[in-house]
Amino acid sequence: MEDDRDIAQRLGEGLAEAGFSVEYAYNGPDGLSLGTDDSFDAAVLDLGLPQMQGLDVLKEWRRKSRNFPVLILTARGTWSEKVDGLNAGADDYITKPFHVPEVAARLKALIRRSAGQASSVLTHGRLTLDTTTGKATFDGAPIELTASELRMLNYFMHRIGRIVSQNELTEHLYATVDSRESNTIEVYVSRLRRKTSTDLIKTIRGLGYRMD
């Protein structure tokens, strides 16, 4: 959420290069609605937004029990403003000007912690994924993954034992509706099974998928 479209575009492009799927909101009401109605791994929130201040958006999200991590990114950098933001429910705070790699690294750390993972290296049985480098191994051997396969694996690795619907995967893997195709999720799940193990990701009929 950022009202300066140039800044938003630069940050969004950098986060996309770091493996994130990004959606934008340029004012408070739009961001409030987006964060309330859809499921996100994390949000980057500017405080000085048109029509509704970022701090009010954050308070409303938390009031509605929207508990995804929130990183405040703003030009307001006094200690009292940081305290206000953290007390309102923010998880981290970066002041402008900023470096995109730092924002990406902090977001990844917030998402790991929200999933109960302290390390950037995630391990599940014979499978290991380094979320910093994007390198994965199975039985100690490197796995070659496309960008989409890596995003999907990363998503599953943060949700071990949880059923993930096809719609949820689609929303988190693709930033635009134009890139979403009905059979794409099945194709990538099949590829991950071939590159790891056929029983790594289970199909839960009528519900979605689960990594056990």
Short mmCIF file of C-alpha atoms in Angstrom, two decimals:
data_model
loop_
_atom_site.label_atom_id
_atom_site.label_comp_id
_atom_site.label_asym_id
_atom_site.label_seq_id
_atom_site.Cartn_x
_atom_site.Cartn_y
_atom_site.Cartn_z
CA MET A 1 0.00 0.00 0.00
CA GLU A 2 1.71 3.13 -1.29
CA ASP A 3 0.20 6.26 -2.82
CA ASP A 4 3.35 7.16 -4.78
CA ARG A 5 2.95 4.93 -7.83
CA ASP A 6 6.59 5.22 -8.88
CA ILE A 7 7.75 4.00 -5.47
CA ALA A 8 5.10 1.27 -5.46
CA GLN A 9 6.14 0.09 -8.92
CA ARG A 10 9.85 0.04 -8.06
CA LEU A 11 9.22 -1.87 -4.85
CA GLY A 12 6.75 -4.25 -6.49
CA GLU A 13 9.14 -5.10 -9.31
CA GLY A 14 11.94 -5.74 -6.82
CA LEU A 15 9.75 -7.97 -4.67
CA ALA A 16 8.59 -9.89 -7.75
CA GLU A 17 12.24 -10.53 -8.63
CA ALA A 18 12.68 -11.84 -5.07
CA GLY A 19 9.91 -14.37 -5.67
CA PHE A 20 6.85 -12.57 -4.34
CA SER A 21 3.49 -12.21 -6.06
CA VAL A 22 2.48 -8.57 -5.56
CA GLU A 23 -0.83 -6.70 -5.51
CA TYR A 24 -1.14 -2.93 -5.15
CA ALA A 25 -3.37 -0.46 -3.34
CA TYR A 26 -2.82 3.30 -3.65
CA ASN A 27 -5.18 4.61 -0.97
CA GLY A 28 -6.45 3.62 2.45
CA PRO A 29 -9.96 2.32 1.63
CA ASP A 30 -8.74 0.15 -1.26
CA GLY A 31 -5.97 -1.32 0.88
CA LEU A 32 -8.33 -1.95 3.77
CA SER A 33 -10.73 -3.80 1.49
CA LEU A 34 -7.96 -5.80 -0.18
CA GLY A 35 -6.43 -6.90 3.13
CA THR A 36 -9.83 -7.70 4.63
CA ASP A 37 -11.29 -9.70 1.76
CA ASP A 38 -8.25 -11.57 0.44
CA SER A 39 -5.59 -13.78 2.01
CA PHE A 40 -2.02 -12.45 2.00
CA ASP A 41 1.28 -13.67 3.42
CA ALA A 42 2.26 -10.11 4.37
CA ALA A 43 1.58 -6.43 3.67
CA VAL A 44 3.84 -3.42 3.11
CA LEU A 45 2.03 -0.37 4.46
CA ASP A 46 2.71 3.34 4.02
CA LEU A 47 1.29 5.53 6.80
CA GLY A 48 0.56 8.69 4.78
CA LEU A 49 -2.19 7.34 2.53
CA PRO A 50 -5.02 9.31 0.88
CA GLN A 51 -8.59 9.05 2.24
CA MET A 52 -7.60 6.87 5.21
CA GLN A 53 -4.34 6.88 7.16
CA GLY A 54 -2.24 3.75 7.13
CA LEU A 55 -2.34 3.47 10.93
CA ASP A 56 -6.15 3.42 10.83
CA VAL A 57 -6.06 0.73 8.14
CA LEU A 58 -3.75 -1.36 10.32
CA LYS A 59 -5.96 -0.95 13.40
CA GLU A 60 -9.02 -1.97 11.40
CA TRP A 61 -7.26 -5.06 10.01
CA ARG A 62 -6.32 -6.16 13.51
CA ARG A 63 -9.82 -5.42 14.79
CA LYS A 64 -11.14 -7.74 12.08
CA SER A 65 -8.60 -10.41 13.15
CA ARG A 66 -6.53 -10.09 9.96
CA ASN A 67 -3.27 -11.31 11.44
CA PHE A 68 -0.85 -11.43 8.49
CA PRO A 69 2.50 -9.70 9.14
CA VAL A 70 2.58 -5.98 8.36
CA LEU A 71 5.75 -4.08 7.51
CA ILE A 72 5.38 -0.33 7.78
CA LEU A 73 7.38 1.52 5.11
CA THR A 74 7.13 5.27 5.53
CA ALA A 75 8.93 8.61 5.63
CA ARG A 76 7.68 9.10 9.18
CA GLY A 77 10.60 7.98 11.26
CA THR A 78 10.34 9.48 14.76
CA TRP A 79 10.53 7.06 17.66
CA SER A 80 7.01 7.96 18.78
CA GLU A 81 5.57 7.15 15.34
CA LYS A 82 7.39 3.83 15.35
CA VAL A 83 5.96 3.06 18.77
CA ASP A 84 2.46 3.97 17.58
CA GLY A 85 2.79 1.70 14.56
CA LEU A 86 4.12 -1.26 16.54
CA ASN A 87 1.49 -0.81 19.24
CA ALA A 88 -1.22 -0.77 16.56
CA GLY A 89 -0.13 -4.21 15.40
CA ALA A 90 2.75 -3.71 12.95
CA ASP A 91 5.47 -6.35 12.93
CA ASP A 92 8.36 -4.30 11.54
CA TYR A 93 9.20 -0.76 10.49
CA ILE A 94 11.45 0.66 7.75
CA THR A 95 11.84 4.36 7.00
CA LYS A 96 12.32 5.88 3.55
CA PRO A 97 14.60 5.98 1.64
CA PHE A 98 14.86 2.21 1.58
CA HIS A 99 16.69 -0.59 -0.20
CA VAL A 100 14.44 -3.14 -1.89
CA PRO A 101 16.61 -6.17 -0.92
CA GLU A 102 16.26 -5.19 2.75
CA VAL A 103 12.47 -4.95 2.42
CA ALA A 104 12.39 -8.36 0.72
CA ALA A 105 14.61 -9.92 3.39
CA ARG A 106 12.51 -8.52 6.22
CA LEU A 107 9.30 -9.72 4.59
CA LYS A 108 10.71 -13.22 4.22
CA ALA A 109 11.73 -13.19 7.89
CA LEU A 110 8.27 -12.03 8.96
CA ILE A 111 6.57 -14.72 6.89
CA ARG A 112 8.88 -17.40 8.29
CA ARG A 113 8.18 -16.35 11.86
CA SER A 114 4.43 -16.22 11.26
CA ALA A 115 4.66 -19.84 10.08
CA GLY A 116 6.71 -20.83 13.13
CA GLN A 117 10.01 -21.03 11.21
CA ALA A 118 13.03 -19.22 12.65
CA SER A 119 15.58 -20.22 10.00
CA SER A 120 15.71 -19.33 6.32
CA VAL A 121 16.46 -23.00 5.61
CA LEU A 122 13.27 -25.07 5.78
CA THR A 123 13.50 -28.84 6.17
CA HIS A 124 10.73 -31.40 5.82
CA GLY A 125 11.81 -35.02 5.80
CA ARG A 126 14.16 -35.54 2.87
CA LEU A 127 13.37 -32.12 1.41
CA THR A 128 15.27 -28.91 2.15
CA LEU A 129 14.58 -25.40 0.85
CA ASP A 130 16.74 -22.34 1.42
CA THR A 131 14.28 -19.45 1.11
CA THR A 132 17.12 -16.93 0.81
CA THR A 133 18.94 -18.50 -2.13
CA GLY A 134 16.01 -20.41 -3.61
CA LYS A 135 18.03 -23.64 -3.65
CA ALA A 136 16.28 -26.91 -2.86
CA THR A 137 17.57 -30.44 -2.32
CA PHE A 138 15.90 -33.84 -2.02
CA ASP A 139 17.86 -36.68 -0.41
CA GLY A 140 20.83 -34.30 -0.53
CA ALA A 141 20.70 -33.86 -4.31
CA PRO A 142 19.94 -30.43 -5.84
CA ILE A 143 16.54 -29.94 -7.47
CA GLU A 144 16.21 -27.70 -10.50
CA LEU A 145 13.06 -25.61 -10.08
CA THR A 146 11.39 -22.99 -12.25
CA ALA A 147 10.34 -19.73 -10.59
CA SER A 148 6.72 -20.88 -10.35
CA GLU A 149 7.69 -24.27 -8.95
CA LEU A 150 9.87 -22.56 -6.37
CA ARG A 151 7.04 -20.26 -5.27
CA MET A 152 4.69 -23.21 -4.95
CA LEU A 153 7.18 -25.29 -2.97
CA ASN A 154 7.90 -22.35 -0.70
CA TYR A 155 4.18 -21.91 -0.08
CA PHE A 156 3.70 -25.57 0.83
CA MET A 157 6.81 -25.64 3.03
CA HIS A 158 5.35 -22.86 5.17
CA ARG A 159 2.09 -24.82 5.57
CA ILE A 160 3.11 -28.38 6.41
CA GLY A 161 0.09 -30.49 7.32
CA ARG A 162 -2.43 -27.88 6.24
CA ILE A 163 -4.90 -28.32 3.37
CA VAL A 164 -4.34 -25.65 0.72
CA SER A 165 -7.09 -25.14 -1.84
CA GLN A 166 -6.45 -24.67 -5.54
CA ASN A 167 -7.95 -21.18 -5.35
CA GLU A 168 -5.60 -20.25 -2.51
CA LEU A 169 -2.58 -21.45 -4.47
CA THR A 170 -3.72 -19.55 -7.54
CA GLU A 171 -4.22 -16.31 -5.61
CA HIS A 172 -0.78 -16.54 -4.01
CA LEU A 173 1.20 -17.67 -7.04
CA TYR A 174 -0.13 -15.29 -9.66
CA ALA A 175 -0.40 -11.53 -9.40
CA THR A 176 -2.78 -11.02 -12.32
CA VAL A 177 -5.93 -12.77 -13.42
CA ASP A 178 -4.64 -12.95 -16.99
CA SER A 179 -1.88 -15.37 -15.97
CA ARG A 180 -4.24 -17.78 -14.18
CA GLU A 181 -5.28 -20.92 -16.02
CA SER A 182 -7.50 -23.65 -14.66
CA ASN A 183 -5.01 -26.50 -15.06
CA THR A 184 -1.81 -24.67 -14.13
CA ILE A 185 -1.84 -25.65 -10.45
CA GLU A 186 -2.21 -29.36 -11.27
CA VAL A 187 0.69 -29.11 -13.71
CA TYR A 188 3.06 -27.59 -11.14
CA VAL A 189 2.01 -30.01 -8.40
CA SER A 190 2.73 -32.88 -10.79
CA ARG A 191 6.15 -31.45 -11.62
CA LEU A 192 7.07 -31.08 -7.95
CA ARG A 193 6.06 -34.69 -7.31
CA ARG A 194 8.26 -35.89 -10.19
CA LYS A 195 11.24 -33.91 -8.91
CA THR A 196 10.85 -35.07 -5.29
CA SER A 197 8.47 -37.87 -4.33
CA THR A 198 5.05 -38.92 -5.56
CA ASP A 199 3.67 -38.91 -2.02
CA LEU A 200 5.16 -35.55 -0.96
CA ILE A 201 2.06 -33.53 -1.88
CA LYS A 202 -1.22 -35.34 -1.37
CA THR A 203 -4.42 -34.52 -3.23
CA ILE A 204 -7.34 -34.12 -0.83
CA ARG A 205 -10.36 -34.77 -3.02
CA GLY A 206 -12.72 -31.80 -3.21
CA LEU A 207 -10.53 -29.67 -0.94
CA GLY A 208 -7.07 -29.16 -2.41
CA TYR A 209 -3.57 -30.34 -1.52
CA ARG A 210 -1.58 -31.08 1.61
CA MET A 211 2.14 -31.55 2.21
CA ASP A 212 2.59 -34.13 5.02
#
